[in-house]
């Protein structure tokens, strides 16, 4: 197999190598024994982006300079930034199985770095763990020290980024395949109401409260060095990290034949085809004579009541009976919007409803 490589660079100990072709212009920004930073720009894209490739040391003390370096870069970087590679540490106990119980104190510096850099885990497809010690049944250990994270600018510019954890195929770690897709934003955007706008101060105070709790627990753990205090600190830190999970995004779906479908248009067509087939009645005819067997339950008075135009009192009762967190309709507004803005929109909204009853243009 021949690769169309145009440029290549490596770090000081030749552990990390970066290759790129003529479709990219790349500039090496920084490198040492644990990381390489490169600035890339695609010939067809207008914006540059940074990628930090990580190969962290095994010893905890030797990883600290790496975390400090990443913190410094986060304060000076204003572009799309992705950090990916082998961090040689995990973020919570669920990322390890087998062996002796994991000591979360090994992860505290790493978790603090993630928080200070405001990085978001990009998630993954494929096997849950990326490394094992290769020992047979009974003694085998599995971990997920390999991952990809990105800042907010990256998530905004490349929301369709996916990471697939491939089979290790004889290597100690599973290779990470990161795919970036720039979404062409040709769709007209409309105003959207966010429920959090009505409760934003409550969320801010809750976040501040958790930060205060973390500071208290940190001081307590430093003073006592007790395992239970360390666990309590980790649980609070994990709560904040989980609050920064990336937004849900459908990257690909599997069809009835088991094949993966990618791309917004292809996924949209597949979903429409699925539900069209699901809700389409097979060929047949309706026997009108059977309908005569159905008793008439609606009286003339009921019919008059159902057919009359709604008034403001009835309309308000319906609106406020809606669940505030109900799924939004085609207007992307849920019950919370109509209830919170009732005094402002009620007259115009009633006119729209009446127009629908009269089959007129609102």
Short mmCIF file of N, CA, C and O in Angstrom, two decimals, residues 31 89 130-131 214 233 282 325:
data_model
loop_
_atom_site.label_atom_id
_atom_site.label_comp_id
_atom_site.label_asym_id
_atom_site.label_seq_id
_atom_site.Cartn_x
_atom_site.Cartn_y
_atom_site.Cartn_z
N UNK A 31 6.73 20.55 20.66
CA UNK A 31 6.89 19.12 20.83
C UNK A 31 7.84 18.84 21.98
O UNK A 31 8.73 19.62 22.28
N UNK A 89 -3.89 7.29 31.75
CA UNK A 89 -4.66 7.46 32.96
C UNK A 89 -6.13 7.47 32.56
O UNK A 89 -6.45 7.72 31.39
N UNK A 130 -9.29 0.23 25.38
CA UNK A 130 -8.29 0.41 24.33
C UNK A 130 -6.95 -0.22 24.66
O UNK A 130 -6.03 -0.19 23.84
N UNK A 131 -6.81 -0.75 25.86
CA UNK A 131 -5.52 -1.34 26.26
C UNK A 131 -5.77 -2.52 27.18
O UNK A 131 -6.72 -2.54 27.96
N UNK A 214 -16.10 21.57 46.09
CA UNK A 214 -14.84 20.95 45.65
C UNK A 214 -13.66 21.57 46.39
O UNK A 214 -12.74 20.87 46.84
N UNK A 233 -14.12 13.78 47.02
CA UNK A 233 -13.62 14.81 46.12
C UNK A 233 -13.77 14.37 44.67
O UNK A 233 -14.22 15.14 43.81
N UNK A 282 -50.66 -1.97 4.40
CA UNK A 282 -50.60 -2.79 3.19
C UNK A 282 -51.90 -2.69 2.39
O UNK A 282 -52.93 -2.23 2.89
N UNK A 325 -41.88 20.41 29.60
CA UNK A 325 -40.75 19.81 28.88
C UNK A 325 -41.20 18.91 27.75
O UNK A 325 -40.47 18.02 27.32
#
